[in-house]
CSV table of C-alpha atoms and ligand atoms in Angstrom, one decimal:
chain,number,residue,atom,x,y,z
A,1,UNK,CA,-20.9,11.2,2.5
A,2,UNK,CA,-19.0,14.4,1.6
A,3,UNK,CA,-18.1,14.9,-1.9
A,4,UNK,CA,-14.7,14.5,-0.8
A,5,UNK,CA,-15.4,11.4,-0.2
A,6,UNK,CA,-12.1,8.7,-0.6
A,7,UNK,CA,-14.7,5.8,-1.3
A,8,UNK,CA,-16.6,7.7,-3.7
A,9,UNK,CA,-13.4,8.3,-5.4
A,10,UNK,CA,-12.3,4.8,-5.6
A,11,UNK,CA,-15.8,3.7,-6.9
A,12,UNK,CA,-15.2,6.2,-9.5
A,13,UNK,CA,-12.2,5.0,-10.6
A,14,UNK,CA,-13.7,1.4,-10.5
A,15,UNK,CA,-17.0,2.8,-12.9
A,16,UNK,CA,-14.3,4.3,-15.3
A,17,UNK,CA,-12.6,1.1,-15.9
A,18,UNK,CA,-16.1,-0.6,-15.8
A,19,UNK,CA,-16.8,1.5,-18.6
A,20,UNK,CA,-14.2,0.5,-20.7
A,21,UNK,CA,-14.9,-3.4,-20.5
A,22,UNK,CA,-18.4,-3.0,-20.8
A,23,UNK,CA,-18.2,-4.5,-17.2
A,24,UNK,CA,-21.7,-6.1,-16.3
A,25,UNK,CA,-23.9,-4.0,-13.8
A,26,UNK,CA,-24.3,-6.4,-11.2
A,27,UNK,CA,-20.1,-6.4,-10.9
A,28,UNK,CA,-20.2,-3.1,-10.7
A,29,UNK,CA,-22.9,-3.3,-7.8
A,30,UNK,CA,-20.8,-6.1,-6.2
A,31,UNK,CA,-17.6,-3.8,-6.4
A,32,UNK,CA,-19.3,-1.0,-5.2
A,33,UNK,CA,-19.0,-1.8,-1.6
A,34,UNK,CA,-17.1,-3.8,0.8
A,35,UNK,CA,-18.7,-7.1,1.5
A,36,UNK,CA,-18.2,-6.7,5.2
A,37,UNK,CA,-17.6,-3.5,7.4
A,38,UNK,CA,-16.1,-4.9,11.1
A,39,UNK,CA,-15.9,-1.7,13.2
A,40,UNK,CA,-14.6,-2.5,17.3
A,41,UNK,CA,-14.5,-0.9,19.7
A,42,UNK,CA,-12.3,-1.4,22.7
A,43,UNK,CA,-10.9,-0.5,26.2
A,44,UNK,CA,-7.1,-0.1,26.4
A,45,UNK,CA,-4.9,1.5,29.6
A,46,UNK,CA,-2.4,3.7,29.3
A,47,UNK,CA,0.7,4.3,31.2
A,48,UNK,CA,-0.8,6.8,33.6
A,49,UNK,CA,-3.8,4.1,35.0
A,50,UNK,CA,-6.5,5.8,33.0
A,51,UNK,CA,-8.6,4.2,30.4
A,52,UNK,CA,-9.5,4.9,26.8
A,53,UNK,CA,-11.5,3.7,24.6
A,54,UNK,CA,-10.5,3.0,21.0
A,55,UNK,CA,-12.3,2.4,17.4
A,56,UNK,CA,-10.5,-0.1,15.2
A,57,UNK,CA,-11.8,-0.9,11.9
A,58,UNK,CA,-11.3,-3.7,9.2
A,59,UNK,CA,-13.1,-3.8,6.2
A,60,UNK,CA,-13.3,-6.6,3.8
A,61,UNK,CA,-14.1,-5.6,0.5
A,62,UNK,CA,-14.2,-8.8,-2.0
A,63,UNK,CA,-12.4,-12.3,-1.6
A,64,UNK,CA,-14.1,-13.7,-5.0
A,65,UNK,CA,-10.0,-14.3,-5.9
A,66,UNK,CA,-9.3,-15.4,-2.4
A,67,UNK,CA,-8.6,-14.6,1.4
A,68,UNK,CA,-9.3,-10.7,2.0
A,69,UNK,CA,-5.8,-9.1,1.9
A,70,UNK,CA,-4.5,-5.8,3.3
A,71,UNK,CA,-3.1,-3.4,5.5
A,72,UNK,CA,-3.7,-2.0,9.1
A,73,UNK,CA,-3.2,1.8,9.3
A,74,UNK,CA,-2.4,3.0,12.3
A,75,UNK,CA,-3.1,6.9,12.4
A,76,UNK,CA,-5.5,9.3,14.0
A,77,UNK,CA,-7.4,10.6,10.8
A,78,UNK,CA,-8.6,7.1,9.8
A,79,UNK,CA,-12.0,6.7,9.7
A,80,UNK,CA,-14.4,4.7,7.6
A,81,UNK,CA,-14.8,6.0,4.4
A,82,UNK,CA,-10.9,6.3,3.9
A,83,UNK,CA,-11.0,2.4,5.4
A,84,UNK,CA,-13.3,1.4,2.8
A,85,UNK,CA,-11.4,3.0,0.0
A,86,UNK,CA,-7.8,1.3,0.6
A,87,UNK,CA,-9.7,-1.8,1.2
A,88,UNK,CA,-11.6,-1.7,-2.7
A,89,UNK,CA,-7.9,-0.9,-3.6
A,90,UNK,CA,-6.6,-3.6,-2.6
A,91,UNK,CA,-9.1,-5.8,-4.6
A,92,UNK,CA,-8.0,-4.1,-7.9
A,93,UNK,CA,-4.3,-4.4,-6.8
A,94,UNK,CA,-4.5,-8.2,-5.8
A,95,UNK,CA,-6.6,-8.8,-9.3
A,96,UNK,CA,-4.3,-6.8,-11.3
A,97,UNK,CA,-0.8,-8.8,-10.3
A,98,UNK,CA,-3.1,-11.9,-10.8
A,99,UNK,CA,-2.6,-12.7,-6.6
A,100,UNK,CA,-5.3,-15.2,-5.9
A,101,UNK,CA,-6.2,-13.0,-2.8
A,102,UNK,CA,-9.0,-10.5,-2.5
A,103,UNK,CA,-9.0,-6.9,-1.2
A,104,UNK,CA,-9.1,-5.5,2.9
A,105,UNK,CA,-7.7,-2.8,4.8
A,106,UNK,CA,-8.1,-1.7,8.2
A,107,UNK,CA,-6.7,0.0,11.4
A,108,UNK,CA,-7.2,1.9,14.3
A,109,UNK,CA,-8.1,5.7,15.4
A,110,UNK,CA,-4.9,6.7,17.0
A,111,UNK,CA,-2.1,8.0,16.7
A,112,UNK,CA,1.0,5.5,17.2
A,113,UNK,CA,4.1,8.2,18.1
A,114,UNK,CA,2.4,9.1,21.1
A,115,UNK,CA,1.7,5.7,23.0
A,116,UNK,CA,4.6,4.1,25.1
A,117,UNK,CA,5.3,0.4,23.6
A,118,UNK,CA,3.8,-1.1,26.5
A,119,UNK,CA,0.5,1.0,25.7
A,120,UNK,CA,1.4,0.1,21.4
A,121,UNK,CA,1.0,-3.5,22.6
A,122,UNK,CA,-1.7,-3.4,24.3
A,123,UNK,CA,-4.0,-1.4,21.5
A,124,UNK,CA,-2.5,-4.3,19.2
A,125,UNK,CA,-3.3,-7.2,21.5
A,126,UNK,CA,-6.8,-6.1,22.0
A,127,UNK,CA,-7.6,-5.0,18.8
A,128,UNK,CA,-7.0,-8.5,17.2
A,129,UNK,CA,-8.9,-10.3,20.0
A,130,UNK,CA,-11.7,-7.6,19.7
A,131,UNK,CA,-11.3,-8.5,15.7
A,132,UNK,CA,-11.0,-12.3,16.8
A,133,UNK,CA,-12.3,-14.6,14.2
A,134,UNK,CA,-13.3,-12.0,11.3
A,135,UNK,CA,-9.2,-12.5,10.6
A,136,UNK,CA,-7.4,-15.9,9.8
A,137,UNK,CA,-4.3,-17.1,7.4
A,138,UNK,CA,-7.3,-18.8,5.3
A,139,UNK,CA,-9.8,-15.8,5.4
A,140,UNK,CA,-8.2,-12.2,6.3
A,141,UNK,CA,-4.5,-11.0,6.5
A,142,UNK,CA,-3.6,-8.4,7.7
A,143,UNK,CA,-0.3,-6.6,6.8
A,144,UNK,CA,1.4,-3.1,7.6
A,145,UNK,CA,0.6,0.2,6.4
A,146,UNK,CA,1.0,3.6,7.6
A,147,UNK,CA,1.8,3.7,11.5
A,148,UNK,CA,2.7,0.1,11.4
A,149,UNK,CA,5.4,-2.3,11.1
A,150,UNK,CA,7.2,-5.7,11.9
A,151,UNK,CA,6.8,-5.0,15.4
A,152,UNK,CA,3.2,-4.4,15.4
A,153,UNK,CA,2.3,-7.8,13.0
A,154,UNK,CA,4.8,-10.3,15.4
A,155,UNK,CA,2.1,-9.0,18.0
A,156,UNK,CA,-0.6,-9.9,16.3
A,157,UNK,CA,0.2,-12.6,15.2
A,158,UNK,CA,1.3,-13.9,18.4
A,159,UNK,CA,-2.1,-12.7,20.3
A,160,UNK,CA,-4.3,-14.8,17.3
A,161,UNK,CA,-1.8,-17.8,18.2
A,162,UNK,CA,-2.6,-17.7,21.6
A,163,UNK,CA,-6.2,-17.3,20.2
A,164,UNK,CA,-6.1,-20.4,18.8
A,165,UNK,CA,-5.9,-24.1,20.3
A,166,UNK,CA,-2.1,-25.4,21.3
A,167,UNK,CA,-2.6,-27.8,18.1
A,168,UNK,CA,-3.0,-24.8,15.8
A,169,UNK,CA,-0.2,-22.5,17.0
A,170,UNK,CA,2.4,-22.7,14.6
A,171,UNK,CA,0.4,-23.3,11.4
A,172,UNK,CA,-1.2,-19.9,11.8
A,173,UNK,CA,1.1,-17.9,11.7
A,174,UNK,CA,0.2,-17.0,8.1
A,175,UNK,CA,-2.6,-14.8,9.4
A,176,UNK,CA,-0.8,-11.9,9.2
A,177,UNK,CA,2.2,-10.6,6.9
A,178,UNK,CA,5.0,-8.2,7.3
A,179,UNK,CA,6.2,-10.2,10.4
A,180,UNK,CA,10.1,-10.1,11.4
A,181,UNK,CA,12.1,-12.7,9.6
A,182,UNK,CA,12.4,-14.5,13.2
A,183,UNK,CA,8.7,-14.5,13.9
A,184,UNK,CA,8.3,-15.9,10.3
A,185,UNK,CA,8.5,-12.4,8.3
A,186,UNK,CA,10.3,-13.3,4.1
A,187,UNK,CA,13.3,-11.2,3.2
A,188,UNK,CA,12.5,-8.7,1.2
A,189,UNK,CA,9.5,-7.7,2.4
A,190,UNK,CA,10.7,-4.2,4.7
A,191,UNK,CA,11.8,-2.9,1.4
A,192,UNK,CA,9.1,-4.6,-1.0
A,193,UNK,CA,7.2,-2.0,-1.8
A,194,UNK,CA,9.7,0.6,-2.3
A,195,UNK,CA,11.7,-2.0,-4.8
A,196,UNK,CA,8.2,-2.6,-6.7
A,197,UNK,CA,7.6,1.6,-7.2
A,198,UNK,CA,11.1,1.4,-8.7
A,199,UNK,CA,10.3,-1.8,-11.3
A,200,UNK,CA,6.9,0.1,-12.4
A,201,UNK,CA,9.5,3.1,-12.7
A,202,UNK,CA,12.3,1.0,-14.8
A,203,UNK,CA,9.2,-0.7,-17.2
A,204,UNK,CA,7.8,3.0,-17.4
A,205,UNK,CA,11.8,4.2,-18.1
A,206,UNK,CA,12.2,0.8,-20.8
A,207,UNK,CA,9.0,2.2,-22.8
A,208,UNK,CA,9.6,5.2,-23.2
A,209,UNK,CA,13.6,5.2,-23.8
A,210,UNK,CA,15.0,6.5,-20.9
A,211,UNK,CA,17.0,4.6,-18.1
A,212,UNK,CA,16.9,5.4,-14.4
A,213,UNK,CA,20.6,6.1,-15.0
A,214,UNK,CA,20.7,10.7,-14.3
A,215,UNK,CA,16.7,10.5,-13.8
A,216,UNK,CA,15.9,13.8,-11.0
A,217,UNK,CA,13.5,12.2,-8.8
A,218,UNK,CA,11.2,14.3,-5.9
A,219,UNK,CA,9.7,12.1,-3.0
A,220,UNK,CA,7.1,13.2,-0.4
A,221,UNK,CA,7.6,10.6,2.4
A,222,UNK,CA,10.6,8.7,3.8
A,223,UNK,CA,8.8,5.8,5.7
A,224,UNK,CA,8.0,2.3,4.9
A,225,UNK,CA,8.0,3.2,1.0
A,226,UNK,CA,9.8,6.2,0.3
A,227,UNK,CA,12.4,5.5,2.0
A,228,UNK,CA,13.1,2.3,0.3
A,229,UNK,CA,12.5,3.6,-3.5
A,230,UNK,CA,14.5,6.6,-3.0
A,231,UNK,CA,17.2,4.4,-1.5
A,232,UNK,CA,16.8,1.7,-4.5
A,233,UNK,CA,16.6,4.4,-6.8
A,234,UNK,CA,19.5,6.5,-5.9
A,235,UNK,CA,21.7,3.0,-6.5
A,236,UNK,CA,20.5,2.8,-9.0
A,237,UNK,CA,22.2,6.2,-10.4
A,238,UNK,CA,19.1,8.7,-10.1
A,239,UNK,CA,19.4,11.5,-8.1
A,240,UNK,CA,16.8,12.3,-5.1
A,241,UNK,CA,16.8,15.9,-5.7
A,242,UNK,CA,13.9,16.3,-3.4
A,243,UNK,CA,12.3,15.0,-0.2
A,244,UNK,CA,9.2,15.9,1.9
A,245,UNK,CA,7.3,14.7,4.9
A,246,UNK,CA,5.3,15.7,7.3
A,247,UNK,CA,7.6,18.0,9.2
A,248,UNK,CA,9.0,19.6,6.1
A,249,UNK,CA,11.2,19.4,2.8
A,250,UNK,CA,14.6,19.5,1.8
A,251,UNK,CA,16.5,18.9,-1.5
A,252,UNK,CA,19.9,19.1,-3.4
A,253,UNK,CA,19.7,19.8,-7.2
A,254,UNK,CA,23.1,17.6,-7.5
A,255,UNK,CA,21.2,14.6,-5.5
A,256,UNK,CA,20.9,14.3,-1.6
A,257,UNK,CA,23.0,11.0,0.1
A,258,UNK,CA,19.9,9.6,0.8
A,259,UNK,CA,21.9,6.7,3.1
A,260,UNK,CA,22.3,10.0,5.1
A,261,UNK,CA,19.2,11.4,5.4
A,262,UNK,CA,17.8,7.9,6.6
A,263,UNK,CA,20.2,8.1,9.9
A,264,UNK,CA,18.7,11.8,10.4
A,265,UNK,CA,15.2,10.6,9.6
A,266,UNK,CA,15.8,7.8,12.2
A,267,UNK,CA,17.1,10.8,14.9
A,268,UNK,CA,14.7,13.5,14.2
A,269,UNK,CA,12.0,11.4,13.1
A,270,UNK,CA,11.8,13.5,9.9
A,271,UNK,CA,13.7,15.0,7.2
A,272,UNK,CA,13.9,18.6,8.7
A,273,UNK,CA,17.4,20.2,9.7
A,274,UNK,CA,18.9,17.8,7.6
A,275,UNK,CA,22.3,19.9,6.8
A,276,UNK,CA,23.7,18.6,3.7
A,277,UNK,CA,20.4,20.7,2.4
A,278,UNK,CA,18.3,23.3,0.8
A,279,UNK,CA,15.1,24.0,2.3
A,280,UNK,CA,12.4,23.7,0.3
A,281,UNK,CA,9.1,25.4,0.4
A,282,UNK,CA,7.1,23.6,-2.2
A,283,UNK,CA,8.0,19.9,-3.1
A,284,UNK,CA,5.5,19.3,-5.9
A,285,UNK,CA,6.7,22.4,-7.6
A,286,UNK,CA,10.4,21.3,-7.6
A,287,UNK,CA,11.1,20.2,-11.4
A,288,UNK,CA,12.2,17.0,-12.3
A,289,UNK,CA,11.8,13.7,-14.2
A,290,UNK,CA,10.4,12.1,-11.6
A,291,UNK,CA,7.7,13.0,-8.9
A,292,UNK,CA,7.1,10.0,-6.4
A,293,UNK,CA,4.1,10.9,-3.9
A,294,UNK,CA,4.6,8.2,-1.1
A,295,UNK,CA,2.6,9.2,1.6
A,296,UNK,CA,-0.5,10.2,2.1
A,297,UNK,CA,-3.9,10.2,-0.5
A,298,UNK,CA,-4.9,13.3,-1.9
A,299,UNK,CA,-1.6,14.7,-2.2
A,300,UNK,CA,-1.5,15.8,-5.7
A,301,UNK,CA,-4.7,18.0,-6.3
A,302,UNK,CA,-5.7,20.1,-8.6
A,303,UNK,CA,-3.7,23.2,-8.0
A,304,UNK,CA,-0.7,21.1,-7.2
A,305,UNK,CA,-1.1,19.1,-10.8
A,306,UNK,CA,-1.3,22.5,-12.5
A,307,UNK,CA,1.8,23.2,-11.2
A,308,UNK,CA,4.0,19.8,-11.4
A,309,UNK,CA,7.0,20.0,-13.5
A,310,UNK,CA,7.4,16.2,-14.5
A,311,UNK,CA,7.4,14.0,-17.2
A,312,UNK,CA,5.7,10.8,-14.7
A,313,UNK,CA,4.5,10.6,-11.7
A,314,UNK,CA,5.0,7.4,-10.1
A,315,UNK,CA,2.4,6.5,-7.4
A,316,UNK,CA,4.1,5.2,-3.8
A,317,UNK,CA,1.1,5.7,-2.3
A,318,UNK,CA,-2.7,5.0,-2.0
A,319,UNK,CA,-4.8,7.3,-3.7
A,320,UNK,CA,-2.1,10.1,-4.1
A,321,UNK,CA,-3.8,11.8,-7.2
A,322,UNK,CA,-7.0,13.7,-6.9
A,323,UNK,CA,-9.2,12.8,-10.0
A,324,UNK,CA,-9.4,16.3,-10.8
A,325,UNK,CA,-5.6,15.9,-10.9
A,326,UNK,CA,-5.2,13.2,-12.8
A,327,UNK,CA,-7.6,15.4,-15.4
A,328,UNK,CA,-5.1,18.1,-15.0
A,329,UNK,CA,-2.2,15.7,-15.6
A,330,UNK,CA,-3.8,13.8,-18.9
A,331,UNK,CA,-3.9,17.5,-20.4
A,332,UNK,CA,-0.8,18.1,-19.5
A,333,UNK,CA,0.9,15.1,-21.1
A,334,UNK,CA,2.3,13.8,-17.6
A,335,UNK,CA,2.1,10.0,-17.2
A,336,UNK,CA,0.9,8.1,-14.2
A,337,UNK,CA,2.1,5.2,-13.4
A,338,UNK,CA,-1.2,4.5,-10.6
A,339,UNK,CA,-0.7,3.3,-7.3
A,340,UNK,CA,-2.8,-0.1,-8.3
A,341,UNK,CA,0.8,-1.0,-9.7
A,342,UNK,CA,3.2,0.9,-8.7
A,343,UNK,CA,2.6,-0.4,-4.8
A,344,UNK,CA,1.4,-3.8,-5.4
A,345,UNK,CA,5.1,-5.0,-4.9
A,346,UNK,CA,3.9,-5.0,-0.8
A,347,UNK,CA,1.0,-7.3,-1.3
A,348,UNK,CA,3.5,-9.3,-3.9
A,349,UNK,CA,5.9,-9.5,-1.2
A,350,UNK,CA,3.4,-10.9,1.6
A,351,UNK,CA,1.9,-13.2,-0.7
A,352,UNK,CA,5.5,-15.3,-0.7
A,353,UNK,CA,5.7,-14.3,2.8
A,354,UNK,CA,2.0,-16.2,3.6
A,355,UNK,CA,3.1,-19.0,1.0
A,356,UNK,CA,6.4,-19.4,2.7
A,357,UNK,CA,4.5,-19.8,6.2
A,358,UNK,CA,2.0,-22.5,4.4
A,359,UNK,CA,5.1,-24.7,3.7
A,360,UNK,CA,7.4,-24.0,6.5
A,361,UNK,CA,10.0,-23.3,3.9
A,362,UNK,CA,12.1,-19.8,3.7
A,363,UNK,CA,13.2,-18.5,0.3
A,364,UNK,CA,16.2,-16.5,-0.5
A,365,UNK,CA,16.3,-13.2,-1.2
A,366,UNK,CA,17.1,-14.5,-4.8
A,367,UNK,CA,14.0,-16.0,-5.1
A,368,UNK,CA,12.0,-13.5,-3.8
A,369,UNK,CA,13.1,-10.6,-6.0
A,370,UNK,CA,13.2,-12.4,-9.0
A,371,UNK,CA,9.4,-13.5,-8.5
A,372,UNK,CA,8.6,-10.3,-7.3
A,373,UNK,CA,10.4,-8.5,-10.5
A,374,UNK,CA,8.5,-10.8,-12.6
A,375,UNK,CA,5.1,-10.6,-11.4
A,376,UNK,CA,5.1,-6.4,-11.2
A,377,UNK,CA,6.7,-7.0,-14.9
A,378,UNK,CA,3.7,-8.7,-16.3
A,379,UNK,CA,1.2,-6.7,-15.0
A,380,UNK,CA,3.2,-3.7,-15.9
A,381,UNK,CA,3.2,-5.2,-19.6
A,382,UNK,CA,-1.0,-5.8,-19.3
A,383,UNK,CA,-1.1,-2.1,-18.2
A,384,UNK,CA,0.4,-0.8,-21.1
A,385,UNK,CA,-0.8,-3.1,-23.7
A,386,UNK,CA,-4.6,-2.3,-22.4
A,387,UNK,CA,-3.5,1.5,-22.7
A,388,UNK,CA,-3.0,0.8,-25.7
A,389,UNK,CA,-5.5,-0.7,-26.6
A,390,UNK,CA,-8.2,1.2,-25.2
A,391,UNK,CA,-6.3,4.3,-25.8
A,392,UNK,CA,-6.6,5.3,-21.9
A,393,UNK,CA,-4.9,6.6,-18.9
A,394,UNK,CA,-2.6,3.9,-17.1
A,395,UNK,CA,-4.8,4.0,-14.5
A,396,UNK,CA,-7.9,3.1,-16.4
A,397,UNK,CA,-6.0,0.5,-18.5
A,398,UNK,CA,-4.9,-1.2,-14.8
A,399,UNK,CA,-8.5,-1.3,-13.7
A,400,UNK,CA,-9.8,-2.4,-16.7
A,401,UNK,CA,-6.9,-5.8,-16.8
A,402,UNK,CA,-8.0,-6.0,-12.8
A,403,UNK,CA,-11.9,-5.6,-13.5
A,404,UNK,CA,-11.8,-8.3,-16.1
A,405,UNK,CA,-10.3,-10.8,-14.0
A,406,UNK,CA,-12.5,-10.4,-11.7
A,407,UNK,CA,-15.8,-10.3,-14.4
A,408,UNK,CA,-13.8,-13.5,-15.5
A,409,UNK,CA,-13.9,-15.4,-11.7
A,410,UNK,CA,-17.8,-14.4,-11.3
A,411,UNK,CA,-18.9,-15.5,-14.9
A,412,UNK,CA,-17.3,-19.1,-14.3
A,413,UNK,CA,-18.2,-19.5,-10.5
A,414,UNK,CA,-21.6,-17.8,-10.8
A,415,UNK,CA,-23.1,-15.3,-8.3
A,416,UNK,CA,-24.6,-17.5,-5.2
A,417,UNK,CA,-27.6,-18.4,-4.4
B,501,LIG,N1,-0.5,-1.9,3.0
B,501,LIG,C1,0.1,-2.4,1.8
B,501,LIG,C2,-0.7,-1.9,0.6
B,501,LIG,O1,-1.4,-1.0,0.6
B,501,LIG,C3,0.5,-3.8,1.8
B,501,LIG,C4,-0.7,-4.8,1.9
B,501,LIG,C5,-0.3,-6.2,2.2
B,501,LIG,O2,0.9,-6.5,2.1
B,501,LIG,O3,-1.2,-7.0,2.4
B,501,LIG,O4,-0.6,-2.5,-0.5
């Protein structure tokens, strides 16, 4: 494993909140791997006749709160040790909401944009039968991530229907989340986790007297999370003074019309040549109140810390912050609110979504958002208080509340045999 290894990082970060609790060793050893590494591998056809053959992974880290939870990444850079990562982050996220569902993540070596749909379905259909019965709504959910959406979880879950016996057919349709509404999807859950960056924002705004009201905010991606927070936030009177992606970055000091960059993000399929707009040549160096990394890990590093002009950053993403950044970041007196909390109001959202398809019942949007807004308040008001407490980071006070929960579940049910 390279010392830029994404796992290793992630087990750091779980050690340093271990350290704080005085979290017993054989936890530790427990969290320090997934309990099951699935890797497939599988034949699809494209469009032109030929053949390919195609890794999928899915990697179940700890269900000691529940059914493994998580996304499925879609994207040609993912490999194993990045897998393994998002899954253990998912166990801290789950724990730290108080979800009773455990931590997963997986997906697929390729690169979605350039497949057909017919040749998209077909890597989805035979991924989950390759996967077959390492998922189910009682053991494994998948969800989206990066390079996946509605479209890709109806198919799913429609192949593991057809999986299952005529009897069972409708009563699983639990085993995966982010579905369309029709296929069984909950309102609210497109735009779930973009909504939850902006609550972790709002508590972070409430505690330390400023309102969202003027706030300059700088987002690095514009898909199934930035999009929505910068959206949310911009109604919510900040200004988006600054957005990037993968094919560039563009910004307006007075605040971009961020309903209008979403109709060019949908025709270009990225923010550049947007013409209401500066170009930008370095996001992260933009300054603001506000910098919102909602892409990719390993965003902010070390030289790009020593250079952010912020007062928080708010974490979108996975595993945005190098540790060596968030180092950089503590000295500098810049917050972070980690991506632990910040995202969880995704996995929040599927959990209704999954609890929703266990009754048969819908809930309003109503419902939806005010459970949401509760649950990513209290574990925002755990963060801080354990902060406090332990006079640490936000991101060690969140894995110390999400460790102890966990300690908590293995010192009542015991560690079998
Ligand atoms: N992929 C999202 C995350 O990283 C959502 C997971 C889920 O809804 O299960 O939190």
């Amino acid at each position: 494993m390279s010392s830029s290894s994404l796992h290793r990082q992630a087990v750091a970060q779980i050690d340093r909140g271990a350290d704080l609790i005085g979290l017993a060793p054989q936890y530790r050893a427990i969290l320090g791997q997934p309990k099951n590494e699935v890797i497939v591998n599988f034949p699809v056809q494209l469009d032109d006749g030929t053949w390919r053959s195609v890794r999928g992974y899915r990697i179940q880290h700890n269900n000691i709160l529940g059914p493994f939870k998580g996304g499925m990444r879609f994207d040609e850079g993912v490999d194993l040790d990045e897998v393994k990562a998002l899954a253990a982050w998912m166990t801290i996220k789950c724990s730290l909401v108080g979800l009773p569902l455990g931590g997963a993540k997986g997906g697929v070596a390729i690169d979605p944009s350039a497949l057909s749909e017919d040749e998209l379905r077909r890597v989805v259909r035979r991924f989950t039968a390759a996967l077959g019965s390492n998922i189910g709504p009682d053991h494994d959910i998948p969800a989206p991530d990066m390079g996946t959406d509605a479209r890709v979880m109806d198919w799913m879950m429609d192949t593991y229907a057809n999986m299952s016996g005529p009897e069972r057919r409708n009563s699983v349709k639990g085993v995966v989340t982010g579905k369309s509404i029709i296929c069984g999807g909950s309102v609210g859950r497109e735009e779930a986790t973009g909504r939850g960056v902006l609550y972790a924002l709002r508590h972070w705004c409430g505690e330390h007297d400023r309102v969202l009201d003027g706030l300059d905010i700088v987002v690095q991606g514009f898909g199934n999370v930035g999009r929505h927070f910068a959206r949310l936030a911009a109604e919510s009177g900040a200004r988006i003074i600054a957005v990037g992606d993968h094919t560039g970055a563009i910004g307006d000091p007075s605040g971009l019309d961020v309903h209008k960059l979403g109709l060019h993000v949908d025709e270009h399929r990225g923010v550049a040549g947007f013409g209401a707009a500066d170009v930008i040549d370095d996001l992260f160096a933009v300054e603001a109140d506000v910098v919102a990394p909602c892409a990719l890990e390993n965003q902010i590093t070390e030289s790009v810390a020593r250079n952010l002009r912020c007062e928080v950053v708010v974490e979108g993403a996975n595993g945005p912050t190098t540790p060596e950044a968030d180092a950089v970041l503590a000295g500098a007196g810049i917050d972070v609110i980690p991506d632990v909390l910040a995202n969880a109001g995704g996995v929040i959202v599927s959990y209704f979504e999954w609890l929703q398809n266990r009754s048969a019942r819908a809930w309003s949007a109503d419902d939806v958002d005010e459970r949401q807004r509760s649950m990513m308040w209290d574990a925002a008001d755990a963060v801080s208080a354990a902060a406090a407490e332990y006079g640490a980071s936000y991101r060690d006070a969140a894995y110390a509340v999400a460790l102890a929960r966990l300690a908590d579940t293995y010192d009542r049910r015991g560690i079998f045999p």
